[in-house]
mmCIF file of C-alpha atoms and ligand atoms in Angstrom:
data_model
loop_
_atom_site.group_PDB
_atom_site.id
_atom_site.type_symbol
_atom_site.label_atom_id
_atom_site.label_comp_id
_atom_site.label_asym_id
_atom_site.label_seq_id
_atom_site.Cartn_x
_atom_site.Cartn_y
_atom_site.Cartn_z
ATOM 1 C CA MET A 139 58.227 29.760 -21.782
ATOM 2 C CA ARG A 140 54.708 32.131 -21.643
ATOM 3 C CA TYR A 141 51.282 30.547 -22.460
ATOM 4 C CA TRP A 142 47.558 31.390 -21.196
ATOM 5 C CA ALA A 143 45.759 27.990 -18.984
ATOM 6 C CA PHE A 144 42.473 28.260 -17.131
ATOM 7 C CA THR A 145 43.774 27.503 -13.724
ATOM 8 C CA GLY A 146 40.800 26.713 -10.785
ATOM 9 C CA GLY A 147 38.315 26.411 -13.273
ATOM 10 C CA PHE A 148 37.057 27.879 -17.317
ATOM 11 C CA GLY A 149 35.549 31.319 -18.011
ATOM 12 C CA TYR A 150 37.282 34.244 -18.512
ATOM 13 C CA GLU A 151 37.456 35.177 -15.259
ATOM 14 C CA ASN A 152 39.887 31.958 -15.100
ATOM 15 C CA LEU A 153 41.642 32.467 -18.376
ATOM 16 C CA ALA A 154 45.317 34.288 -17.492
ATOM 17 C CA LEU A 155 48.878 34.036 -18.655
ATOM 18 C CA HIS A 156 51.614 32.497 -17.127
ATOM 19 C CA GLU A 157 55.434 32.040 -17.427
ATOM 20 C CA ALA A 158 57.094 28.402 -16.593
ATOM 21 C CA GLU A 159 60.527 27.152 -17.664
ATOM 22 C CA THR A 160 60.333 26.135 -21.124
ATOM 23 C CA PRO A 161 60.638 22.863 -21.171
ATOM 24 C CA ARG A 162 62.773 20.315 -23.110
ATOM 25 C CA PRO A 163 62.646 17.034 -26.173
ATOM 26 C CA GLY A 164 61.986 13.908 -24.816
ATOM 27 C CA PRO A 165 63.851 11.249 -27.149
ATOM 28 C CA ARG A 166 60.961 10.875 -29.831
ATOM 29 C CA ASP A 167 59.417 14.566 -29.743
ATOM 30 C CA VAL A 168 60.435 18.018 -31.179
ATOM 31 C CA LEU A 169 60.575 21.968 -29.390
ATOM 32 C CA ILE A 170 58.510 23.574 -31.084
ATOM 33 C CA GLU A 171 58.576 27.655 -30.955
ATOM 34 C CA MET A 172 55.113 28.646 -31.363
ATOM 35 C CA ARG A 173 54.443 31.598 -33.876
ATOM 36 C CA ALA A 174 50.118 31.897 -34.534
ATOM 37 C CA ALA A 175 47.087 29.995 -32.914
ATOM 38 C CA ALA A 176 43.363 29.914 -34.320
ATOM 39 C CA LEU A 177 40.322 29.645 -32.642
ATOM 40 C CA ASN A 178 37.288 27.247 -33.645
ATOM 41 C CA PHE A 179 34.080 26.996 -32.051
ATOM 42 C CA ARG A 180 34.896 24.207 -29.996
ATOM 43 C CA ASP A 181 36.960 26.363 -27.802
ATOM 44 C CA LEU A 182 33.933 28.670 -26.619
ATOM 45 C CA VAL A 183 32.690 25.544 -24.996
ATOM 46 C CA VAL A 184 35.934 24.656 -23.396
ATOM 47 C CA LEU A 185 35.822 28.040 -22.445
ATOM 48 C CA ASN A 186 32.345 28.226 -21.201
ATOM 49 C CA GLY A 187 33.697 24.511 -18.775
ATOM 50 C CA GLN A 188 30.810 22.196 -21.467
ATOM 51 C CA HIS A 189 33.047 20.236 -22.873
ATOM 52 C CA GLY A 190 32.066 17.273 -20.088
ATOM 53 C CA ARG A 191 34.477 15.807 -17.649
ATOM 54 C CA ALA A 192 37.561 14.578 -19.783
ATOM 55 C CA VAL A 193 38.025 18.696 -19.967
ATOM 56 C CA GLN A 194 39.087 19.647 -17.002
ATOM 57 C CA PRO A 195 41.730 22.510 -15.543
ATOM 58 C CA PRO A 196 44.637 23.358 -15.950
ATOM 59 C CA LEU A 197 44.472 23.327 -19.691
ATOM 60 C CA ILE A 198 46.013 25.376 -22.163
ATOM 61 C CA PRO A 199 43.269 25.819 -25.362
ATOM 62 C CA LEU A 200 43.424 25.662 -28.527
ATOM 63 C CA SER A 201 43.672 23.026 -30.721
ATOM 64 C CA ASP A 202 45.267 24.832 -33.857
ATOM 65 C CA GLY A 203 48.543 25.958 -34.447
ATOM 66 C CA VAL A 204 51.489 26.691 -36.294
ATOM 67 C CA GLY A 205 55.151 26.759 -35.215
ATOM 68 C CA ILE A 206 58.875 26.180 -36.108
ATOM 69 C CA VAL A 207 61.188 23.172 -34.461
ATOM 70 C CA VAL A 208 63.957 24.445 -32.165
ATOM 71 C CA GLU A 209 65.534 21.690 -30.940
ATOM 72 C CA THR A 210 64.965 18.001 -31.779
ATOM 73 C CA GLY A 211 65.013 14.502 -29.927
ATOM 74 C CA SER A 212 67.440 12.347 -29.867
ATOM 75 C CA GLU A 213 65.734 9.679 -32.288
ATOM 76 C CA VAL A 214 63.994 11.953 -34.770
ATOM 77 C CA ARG A 215 65.084 11.557 -37.556
ATOM 78 C CA ASP A 216 62.224 13.486 -40.513
ATOM 79 C CA LEU A 217 61.919 16.291 -39.026
ATOM 80 C CA ALA A 218 64.575 19.395 -38.301
ATOM 81 C CA PRO A 219 65.111 22.456 -36.550
ATOM 82 C CA GLY A 220 63.671 25.186 -38.544
ATOM 83 C CA ASP A 221 60.560 23.224 -40.156
ATOM 84 C CA ARG A 222 57.560 24.634 -39.574
ATOM 85 C CA VAL A 223 55.254 22.172 -38.660
ATOM 86 C CA ALA A 224 51.457 22.280 -37.028
ATOM 87 C CA PRO A 225 50.091 19.644 -34.397
ATOM 88 C CA CYS A 226 48.150 17.260 -35.398
ATOM 89 C CA PHE A 227 44.504 17.685 -33.682
ATOM 90 C CA PHE A 228 44.190 13.869 -32.557
ATOM 91 C CA GLN A 229 47.927 13.335 -31.222
ATOM 92 C CA ASN A 230 46.785 9.631 -31.665
ATOM 93 C CA TRP A 231 45.085 9.162 -35.305
ATOM 94 C CA GLU A 232 48.134 8.670 -37.225
ATOM 95 C CA GLY A 233 45.651 6.625 -40.499
ATOM 96 C CA GLY A 234 42.981 4.844 -41.262
ATOM 97 C CA GLY A 235 40.689 4.108 -38.772
ATOM 98 C CA PRO A 236 40.094 6.254 -35.482
ATOM 99 C CA PRO A 237 41.626 4.465 -32.206
ATOM 100 C CA SER A 238 38.459 3.499 -29.136
ATOM 101 C CA ASP A 239 40.782 6.054 -27.310
ATOM 102 C CA LEU A 240 40.377 9.277 -29.890
ATOM 103 C CA GLU A 241 39.171 11.642 -27.276
ATOM 104 C CA ALA A 242 41.818 11.291 -24.548
ATOM 105 C CA ALA A 243 44.415 12.871 -27.353
ATOM 106 C CA ARG A 244 42.944 16.100 -28.546
ATOM 107 C CA LEU A 245 45.008 19.192 -28.433
ATOM 108 C CA GLY A 246 43.262 21.817 -26.122
ATOM 109 C CA GLY A 247 40.855 19.217 -24.373
ATOM 110 C CA PRO A 248 41.500 17.270 -22.707
ATOM 111 C CA LEU A 249 45.840 17.506 -23.358
ATOM 112 C CA ASP A 250 47.231 21.006 -23.345
ATOM 113 C CA GLY A 251 46.951 22.891 -26.384
ATOM 114 C CA VAL A 252 49.220 25.095 -28.270
ATOM 115 C CA LEU A 253 47.943 28.952 -26.990
ATOM 116 C CA CYS A 254 51.818 28.667 -25.481
ATOM 117 C CA SER A 255 55.250 30.609 -26.452
ATOM 118 C CA HIS A 256 56.828 26.585 -26.669
ATOM 119 C CA ARG A 257 55.054 23.587 -26.699
ATOM 120 C CA VAL A 258 56.444 19.931 -26.859
ATOM 121 C CA LEU A 259 54.596 17.541 -28.822
ATOM 122 C CA PRO A 260 55.466 14.137 -30.123
ATOM 123 C CA SER A 261 57.357 14.156 -33.481
ATOM 124 C CA GLY A 262 54.557 12.261 -34.727
ATOM 125 C CA GLY A 263 52.353 14.242 -33.716
ATOM 126 C CA VAL A 264 53.268 17.591 -36.239
ATOM 127 C CA VAL A 265 53.027 18.070 -39.793
ATOM 128 C CA ARG A 266 54.719 20.507 -41.947
ATOM 129 C CA VAL A 267 52.636 22.745 -43.592
ATOM 130 C CA PRO A 268 52.309 24.439 -46.889
ATOM 131 C CA ALA A 269 55.393 26.932 -47.768
ATOM 132 C CA HIS A 270 53.097 29.226 -49.430
ATOM 133 C CA LEU A 271 50.387 30.148 -46.467
ATOM 134 C CA SER A 272 51.122 32.648 -43.936
ATOM 135 C CA ASP A 273 51.670 31.697 -40.171
ATOM 136 C CA THR A 274 48.148 32.763 -39.454
ATOM 137 C CA GLU A 275 46.850 31.075 -42.340
ATOM 138 C CA ALA A 276 48.564 28.011 -41.461
ATOM 139 C CA ALA A 277 47.336 27.801 -38.021
ATOM 140 C CA THR A 278 43.840 27.440 -38.859
ATOM 141 C CA LEU A 279 44.355 23.650 -40.634
ATOM 142 C CA PRO A 280 44.457 21.318 -38.052
ATOM 143 C CA CYS A 281 40.602 21.183 -36.634
ATOM 144 C CA ALA A 282 38.835 23.538 -39.322
ATOM 145 C CA GLY A 283 41.010 22.404 -42.227
ATOM 146 C CA VAL A 284 41.347 18.679 -41.459
ATOM 147 C CA THR A 285 37.416 18.812 -40.853
ATOM 148 C CA ALA A 286 36.677 20.268 -44.210
ATOM 149 C CA TRP A 287 39.209 18.298 -45.934
ATOM 150 C CA SER A 288 37.934 14.807 -44.596
ATOM 151 C CA ALA A 289 34.324 15.591 -45.180
ATOM 152 C CA LEU A 290 34.694 16.233 -48.593
ATOM 153 C CA SER A 291 37.183 13.081 -48.964
ATOM 154 C CA GLY A 292 36.369 9.451 -46.750
ATOM 155 C CA ASN A 293 35.122 6.857 -48.638
ATOM 156 C CA VAL A 294 32.719 8.540 -51.162
ATOM 157 C CA PRO A 295 35.035 11.590 -52.128
ATOM 158 C CA VAL A 296 33.406 14.568 -53.941
ATOM 159 C CA ARG A 297 34.052 13.855 -57.456
ATOM 160 C CA PRO A 298 33.899 17.034 -60.239
ATOM 161 C CA GLY A 299 30.159 18.288 -61.125
ATOM 162 C CA GLU A 300 28.891 17.412 -58.112
ATOM 163 C CA THR A 301 26.761 19.601 -55.652
ATOM 164 C CA VAL A 302 27.984 20.583 -52.722
ATOM 165 C CA LEU A 303 25.276 22.504 -49.605
ATOM 166 C CA ILE A 304 27.712 23.930 -46.984
ATOM 167 C CA LEU A 305 25.402 25.246 -43.902
ATOM 168 C CA GLY A 306 26.686 29.124 -42.504
ATOM 169 C CA SER A 307 30.042 30.741 -43.314
ATOM 170 C CA GLY A 308 32.616 29.250 -40.226
ATOM 171 C CA GLY A 309 35.743 28.323 -40.257
ATOM 172 C CA VAL A 310 35.278 24.797 -41.379
ATOM 173 C CA ALA A 311 32.322 25.843 -44.002
ATOM 174 C CA LEU A 312 35.487 29.022 -45.108
ATOM 175 C CA MET A 313 37.376 26.029 -46.173
ATOM 176 C CA ALA A 314 35.005 23.957 -47.578
ATOM 177 C CA VAL A 315 33.698 26.330 -49.779
ATOM 178 C CA LEU A 316 37.756 26.419 -51.136
ATOM 179 C CA LEU A 317 38.612 22.726 -51.633
ATOM 180 C CA ALA A 318 34.637 21.930 -52.748
ATOM 181 C CA ARG A 319 35.590 24.206 -55.283
ATOM 182 C CA ALA A 320 38.483 23.003 -55.580
ATOM 183 C CA ALA A 321 37.849 20.478 -56.706
ATOM 184 C CA GLY A 322 35.538 20.754 -59.202
ATOM 185 C CA ALA A 323 32.140 21.072 -57.187
ATOM 186 C CA ARG A 324 29.405 23.369 -58.041
ATOM 187 C CA THR A 325 28.661 24.648 -54.196
ATOM 188 C CA ILE A 326 25.785 26.534 -52.304
ATOM 189 C CA VAL A 327 26.407 28.191 -49.643
ATOM 190 C CA THR A 328 23.066 29.132 -46.914
ATOM 191 C CA THR A 329 24.245 32.230 -44.185
ATOM 192 C CA SER A 330 23.372 35.351 -42.412
ATOM 193 C CA SER A 331 23.470 37.803 -43.852
ATOM 194 C CA ALA A 332 23.911 40.264 -47.426
ATOM 195 C CA GLU A 333 26.719 40.786 -46.416
ATOM 196 C CA ARG A 334 28.110 37.643 -45.314
ATOM 197 C CA ALA A 335 26.420 36.071 -49.089
ATOM 198 C CA GLU A 336 28.354 38.955 -51.147
ATOM 199 C CA ARG A 337 31.422 37.836 -49.473
ATOM 200 C CA LEU A 338 30.629 33.859 -49.561
ATOM 201 C CA ARG A 339 30.236 34.717 -53.411
ATOM 202 C CA ALA A 340 33.369 36.750 -53.674
ATOM 203 C CA LEU A 341 35.353 33.671 -52.251
ATOM 204 C CA GLY A 342 33.912 31.518 -55.249
ATOM 205 C CA ALA A 343 30.572 29.955 -54.067
ATOM 206 C CA ASP A 344 28.223 29.468 -56.841
ATOM 207 C CA GLU A 345 25.559 29.880 -55.275
ATOM 208 C CA VAL A 346 24.776 31.725 -51.786
ATOM 209 C CA ILE A 347 21.253 31.531 -49.653
ATOM 210 C CA ASP A 348 20.902 34.600 -47.149
ATOM 211 C CA ARG A 349 18.842 32.810 -44.808
ATOM 212 C CA ALA A 350 17.597 35.986 -42.782
ATOM 213 C CA ALA A 351 15.942 36.749 -46.217
ATOM 214 C CA THR A 352 14.672 33.017 -47.508
ATOM 215 C CA PRO A 353 13.866 30.940 -44.146
ATOM 216 C CA ASP A 354 12.579 28.264 -46.024
ATOM 217 C CA TRP A 355 15.799 27.671 -47.828
ATOM 218 C CA ALA A 356 16.031 23.277 -47.939
ATOM 219 C CA SER A 357 12.329 24.746 -50.809
ATOM 220 C CA GLU A 358 15.300 26.693 -52.607
ATOM 221 C CA VAL A 359 18.210 24.389 -52.404
ATOM 222 C CA ARG A 360 15.824 21.884 -54.334
ATOM 223 C CA ALA A 361 14.616 24.709 -57.187
ATOM 224 C CA LEU A 362 18.544 25.556 -57.666
ATOM 225 C CA THR A 363 18.891 21.948 -58.166
ATOM 226 C CA GLY A 364 15.921 21.598 -60.240
ATOM 227 C CA GLY A 365 14.306 19.902 -57.985
ATOM 228 C CA ALA A 366 16.837 16.668 -57.275
ATOM 229 C CA GLY A 367 18.068 18.201 -54.257
ATOM 230 C CA VAL A 368 22.212 18.508 -53.409
ATOM 231 C CA ASP A 369 24.874 15.128 -53.419
ATOM 232 C CA ARG A 370 25.538 16.049 -50.290
ATOM 233 C CA VAL A 371 25.476 18.275 -47.746
ATOM 234 C CA LEU A 372 28.173 19.581 -44.662
ATOM 235 C CA GLU A 373 25.696 19.680 -41.540
ATOM 236 C CA LEU A 374 27.871 22.307 -39.000
ATOM 237 C CA GLY A 375 24.092 23.754 -38.019
ATOM 238 C CA GLY A 376 23.055 20.729 -35.670
ATOM 239 C CA ALA A 377 19.378 20.283 -33.591
ATOM 240 C CA ARG A 378 17.648 23.300 -36.197
ATOM 241 C CA THR A 379 19.615 22.565 -39.703
ATOM 242 C CA LEU A 380 19.096 18.739 -39.467
ATOM 243 C CA GLY A 381 15.322 18.681 -40.950
ATOM 244 C CA ASP A 382 16.349 21.375 -43.366
ATOM 245 C CA ALA A 383 19.590 19.228 -44.790
ATOM 246 C CA ILE A 384 17.151 15.904 -44.870
ATOM 247 C CA ARG A 385 15.129 17.997 -47.050
ATOM 248 C CA SER A 386 17.427 19.678 -49.574
ATOM 249 C CA VAL A 387 19.943 16.566 -50.308
ATOM 250 C CA ARG A 388 19.378 13.998 -53.223
ATOM 251 C CA THR A 389 17.660 10.461 -52.823
ATOM 252 C CA GLY A 390 20.525 8.580 -52.989
ATOM 253 C CA GLY A 391 23.706 11.113 -50.832
ATOM 254 C CA GLN A 392 24.585 12.361 -48.175
ATOM 255 C CA ILE A 393 24.716 14.047 -44.991
ATOM 256 C CA ILE A 394 27.868 14.597 -43.840
ATOM 257 C CA LEU A 395 27.286 15.084 -39.517
ATOM 258 C CA ILE A 396 29.390 17.944 -38.608
ATOM 259 C CA GLY A 397 28.878 20.081 -36.164
ATOM 260 C CA ASN A 398 25.710 21.609 -33.802
ATOM 261 C CA VAL A 399 25.514 25.265 -33.375
ATOM 262 C CA THR A 400 22.195 25.380 -32.969
ATOM 263 C CA GLY A 401 21.706 22.888 -30.577
ATOM 264 C CA ASN A 402 22.276 19.012 -29.556
ATOM 265 C CA LYS A 403 19.041 17.332 -30.144
ATOM 266 C CA ALA A 404 17.330 17.078 -33.535
ATOM 267 C CA GLU A 405 14.756 15.464 -34.332
ATOM 268 C CA VAL A 406 14.339 13.819 -37.124
ATOM 269 C CA PHE A 407 11.377 12.246 -39.439
ATOM 270 C CA LEU A 408 12.822 9.141 -39.681
ATOM 271 C CA PRO A 409 10.529 7.967 -43.671
ATOM 272 C CA ALA A 410 12.531 10.875 -45.326
ATOM 273 C CA VAL A 411 15.833 9.558 -44.726
ATOM 274 C CA LEU A 412 14.352 5.302 -44.546
ATOM 275 C CA THR A 413 12.451 6.046 -47.870
ATOM 276 C CA ARG A 414 14.994 7.561 -50.060
ATOM 277 C CA GLN A 415 18.520 5.685 -48.977
ATOM 278 C CA LEU A 416 20.759 8.495 -47.426
ATOM 279 C CA THR A 417 23.725 7.961 -45.629
ATOM 280 C CA LEU A 418 24.346 10.288 -43.006
ATOM 281 C CA ARG A 419 27.584 10.302 -41.825
ATOM 282 C CA SER A 420 29.796 11.993 -39.265
ATOM 283 C CA VAL A 421 33.345 13.872 -39.372
ATOM 284 C CA THR A 422 35.138 13.665 -36.346
ATOM 285 C CA VAL A 423 38.586 16.029 -37.954
ATOM 286 C CA GLY A 424 40.921 13.263 -38.519
ATOM 287 C CA SER A 425 44.284 11.885 -38.816
ATOM 288 C CA LYS A 426 46.801 12.392 -39.514
ATOM 289 C CA GLU A 427 47.157 10.840 -43.196
ATOM 290 C CA ALA A 428 44.388 13.391 -43.482
ATOM 291 C CA PHE A 429 46.072 16.364 -43.086
ATOM 292 C CA VAL A 430 49.331 15.978 -44.959
ATOM 293 C CA ALA A 431 46.429 14.940 -47.757
ATOM 294 C CA MET A 432 45.033 18.366 -47.796
ATOM 295 C CA ASN A 433 48.403 19.817 -47.247
ATOM 296 C CA ARG A 434 48.987 18.326 -51.268
ATOM 297 C CA ALA A 435 45.567 19.666 -52.238
ATOM 298 C CA LEU A 436 45.935 23.557 -50.554
ATOM 299 C CA ASP A 437 49.804 23.412 -52.224
ATOM 300 C CA GLN A 438 48.916 22.597 -55.109
ATOM 301 C CA HIS A 439 45.285 24.872 -55.520
ATOM 302 C CA ARG A 440 47.383 27.429 -54.467
ATOM 303 C CA LEU A 441 44.692 27.859 -51.717
ATOM 304 C CA HIS A 442 44.632 30.321 -48.696
ATOM 305 C CA PRO A 443 42.382 29.903 -46.173
ATOM 306 C CA VAL A 444 40.044 32.833 -44.867
ATOM 307 C CA VAL A 445 41.808 35.068 -41.690
ATOM 308 C CA GLY A 446 38.780 36.938 -40.468
ATOM 309 C CA ALA A 447 40.920 38.981 -37.690
ATOM 310 C CA VAL A 448 44.131 38.643 -35.820
ATOM 311 C CA PHE A 449 45.139 39.353 -31.961
ATOM 312 C CA GLY A 450 47.896 39.801 -30.109
ATOM 313 C CA PHE A 451 49.145 37.388 -27.773
ATOM 314 C CA ASP A 452 48.061 39.332 -24.737
ATOM 315 C CA GLU A 453 45.036 40.021 -26.506
ATOM 316 C CA ALA A 454 43.968 36.065 -26.404
ATOM 317 C CA ALA A 455 40.554 37.275 -24.549
ATOM 318 C CA ASP A 456 39.555 39.984 -26.554
ATOM 319 C CA ALA A 457 39.977 36.753 -29.321
ATOM 320 C CA PHE A 458 37.509 34.421 -27.821
ATOM 321 C CA ARG A 459 35.082 37.631 -27.332
ATOM 322 C CA ALA A 460 35.780 38.294 -31.120
ATOM 323 C CA LEU A 461 35.208 34.587 -31.432
ATOM 324 C CA GLU A 462 31.497 34.570 -29.863
ATOM 325 C CA GLY A 463 30.156 37.979 -30.366
ATOM 326 C CA GLN A 464 30.101 35.673 -34.320
ATOM 327 C CA SER A 465 31.405 39.284 -36.061
ATOM 328 C CA VAL A 466 34.221 38.410 -37.944
ATOM 329 C CA PHE A 467 34.090 36.580 -41.591
ATOM 330 C CA GLY A 468 36.840 33.996 -41.356
ATOM 331 C CA ASN A 469 39.076 32.284 -38.847
ATOM 332 C CA ILE A 470 39.945 34.251 -35.422
ATOM 333 C CA CYS A 471 43.855 34.057 -35.094
ATOM 334 C CA ILE A 472 45.982 34.692 -31.720
ATOM 335 C CA ARG A 473 50.015 36.597 -33.023
ATOM 336 C CA ILE A 474 52.320 34.297 -30.388
ATOM 337 C CA VAL A 475 55.626 36.297 -31.623
ATOM 338 C CA GLN A 476 54.415 39.870 -33.163
ATOM 339 C CA ASP A 477 56.307 39.177 -36.669
ATOM 340 C CA ALA A 478 54.473 36.304 -36.979
ATOM 341 C CA ASP A 479 52.550 37.283 -40.643
HETATM 342 N N1 NAP B 770 32.823 17.008 -35.352
HETATM 343 C C1 NAP B 770 33.677 18.083 -36.208
HETATM 344 O O1 NAP B 770 34.741 16.616 -36.108
HETATM 345 C C2 NAP B 770 33.651 19.228 -36.101
HETATM 346 C C3 NAP B 770 35.758 20.034 -36.471
HETATM 347 C C4 NAP B 770 35.068 21.390 -36.720
HETATM 348 C C5 NAP B 770 34.756 22.051 -36.082
HETATM 349 N N2 NAP B 770 33.022 21.234 -35.520
HETATM 350 C C6 NAP B 770 31.820 21.938 -35.319
HETATM 351 O O2 NAP B 770 31.182 22.238 -36.441
HETATM 352 C C7 NAP B 770 30.594 23.566 -36.520
HETATM 353 C C8 NAP B 770 31.136 24.852 -36.649
HETATM 354 O O3 NAP B 770 32.798 25.655 -36.450
HETATM 355 P P1 NAP B 770 33.192 26.545 -37.277
HETATM 356 O O4 NAP B 770 34.625 26.222 -35.413
HETATM 357 O O5 NAP B 770 33.202 26.176 -37.952
HETATM 358 O O6 NAP B 770 32.518 27.757 -36.213
HETATM 359 P P2 NAP B 770 32.687 28.774 -36.075
HETATM 360 O O7 NAP B 770 33.444 29.136 -36.794
HETATM 361 O O8 NAP B 770 32.449 29.780 -34.957
HETATM 362 O O9 NAP B 770 31.661 29.069 -37.339
HETATM 363 C C9 NAP B 770 29.750 29.355 -36.650
HETATM 364 C C10 NAP B 770 28.893 29.898 -37.827
HETATM 365 O O10 NAP B 770 27.580 29.208 -37.597
HETATM 366 C C11 NAP B 770 26.939 29.325 -38.701
HETATM 367 N N3 NAP B 770 25.651 29.411 -38.209
HETATM 368 C C12 NAP B 770 24.971 30.233 -37.367
HETATM 369 N N4 NAP B 770 24.120 29.893 -36.820
HETATM 370 C C13 NAP B 770 24.001 28.798 -37.836
HETATM 371 C C14 NAP B 770 21.865 28.629 -38.496
HETATM 372 N N5 NAP B 770 21.504 28.790 -37.694
HETATM 373 N N6 NAP B 770 22.022 27.882 -38.674
HETATM 374 C C15 NAP B 770 23.393 27.566 -40.134
HETATM 375 N N7 NAP B 770 24.431 27.980 -39.866
HETATM 376 C C16 NAP B 770 25.126 28.543 -38.511
HETATM 377 C C17 NAP B 770 27.663 30.896 -38.841
HETATM 378 O O11 NAP B 770 27.917 31.392 -40.035
HETATM 379 P P3 NAP B 770 26.738 32.165 -40.556
HETATM 380 O O12 NAP B 770 26.726 33.288 -40.222
HETATM 381 O O13 NAP B 770 26.861 32.219 -41.938
HETATM 382 O O14 NAP B 770 25.473 31.341 -41.103
HETATM 383 C C18 NAP B 770 28.610 31.411 -38.520
HETATM 384 O O15 NAP B 770 30.181 31.648 -38.745
HETATM 385 C C19 NAP B 770 30.980 23.513 -34.997
HETATM 386 O O16 NAP B 770 29.306 23.299 -34.103
HETATM 387 C C20 NAP B 770 31.596 22.952 -34.456
HETATM 388 O O17 NAP B 770 31.550 22.399 -33.267
HETATM 389 C C21 NAP B 770 32.903 19.827 -35.925
#
């Protein structure tokens, strides 16, 4: 097998292509021939060695990918060679509430990820992916897709007619636009440029606010909702956006805490939360059950995740650089085999 790994440390200087013997599956495992992988913001945090002490080299990066089962262990009954599957981000979260050792079972750190030609995983840690998706589209599902799904489902699922504010146009945000729209919700999205605003409208966003042209986007959100505020905010920005997210939501509404692209330490004006009965709920990707439920919705609505750029397997470092540059609209993917679509 061929695989990319960080060895001796993190950073581009420690990311290299290696070769090893292809592993064999144990009795309850499957051997997957990987076809495509996708990058998430989190993978940059790993690249930069900032993902905490639990994530250490040697490490195969990336949690998101798709491949074909080529061999099953002797006790595997529910999967067969030829099945196209994606790994679950958490290898230990079947459904219901998260297990206490959740963080120990994340792919792409601390567990090896999927930027490799072959990967052995427990058969319970993978799901079949919808047939209408290309390999690169399906590769984006485990983290970006499931996170968007969890933010719109959970205890209080999004309902038709609800207004959802989504911050930014990253992988999670774009999938959230598609899923919220399919659920019959109205979407308002903030973004960084007029060009991205245009692309978001083409994707089906109902209202888009260019935050470069409208820095006080929270007031604009209020104006677009007749002064009331939105029902739900998908808070992907973190430190520098949480205050405005709170200003943007209606009394009794929900802030779904997902991301931290602008930093980790947020200051919150508590009366704005306490006097308006807001719910602040965090999302941590989601369970296998959530992944399966999302796949049904993607299938039903024939939704396609947005792929913005595709790199070859030998160009993995360029894919990381593209993510770092934030210039690609849509998910950044890697074709692991040349005939991946
Ligand atoms: N909790 C979880 O389970 C979970 C799961 C997945 C991701 N995340 C987190 O969610 C965040 C997004 O992840 P991703 O993989 O979707 O990221 P991504 O694809 O790298 O996209 C990041 C996006 O953030 C937007 N952005 C940059 N500065 C911003 C600002 N000041 N205000 C609002 N948006 C800004 C940009 O969109 P525009 O240029 O359009 O503004 C950019 O495209 C990250 O913090 C990631 O760690 C959390």
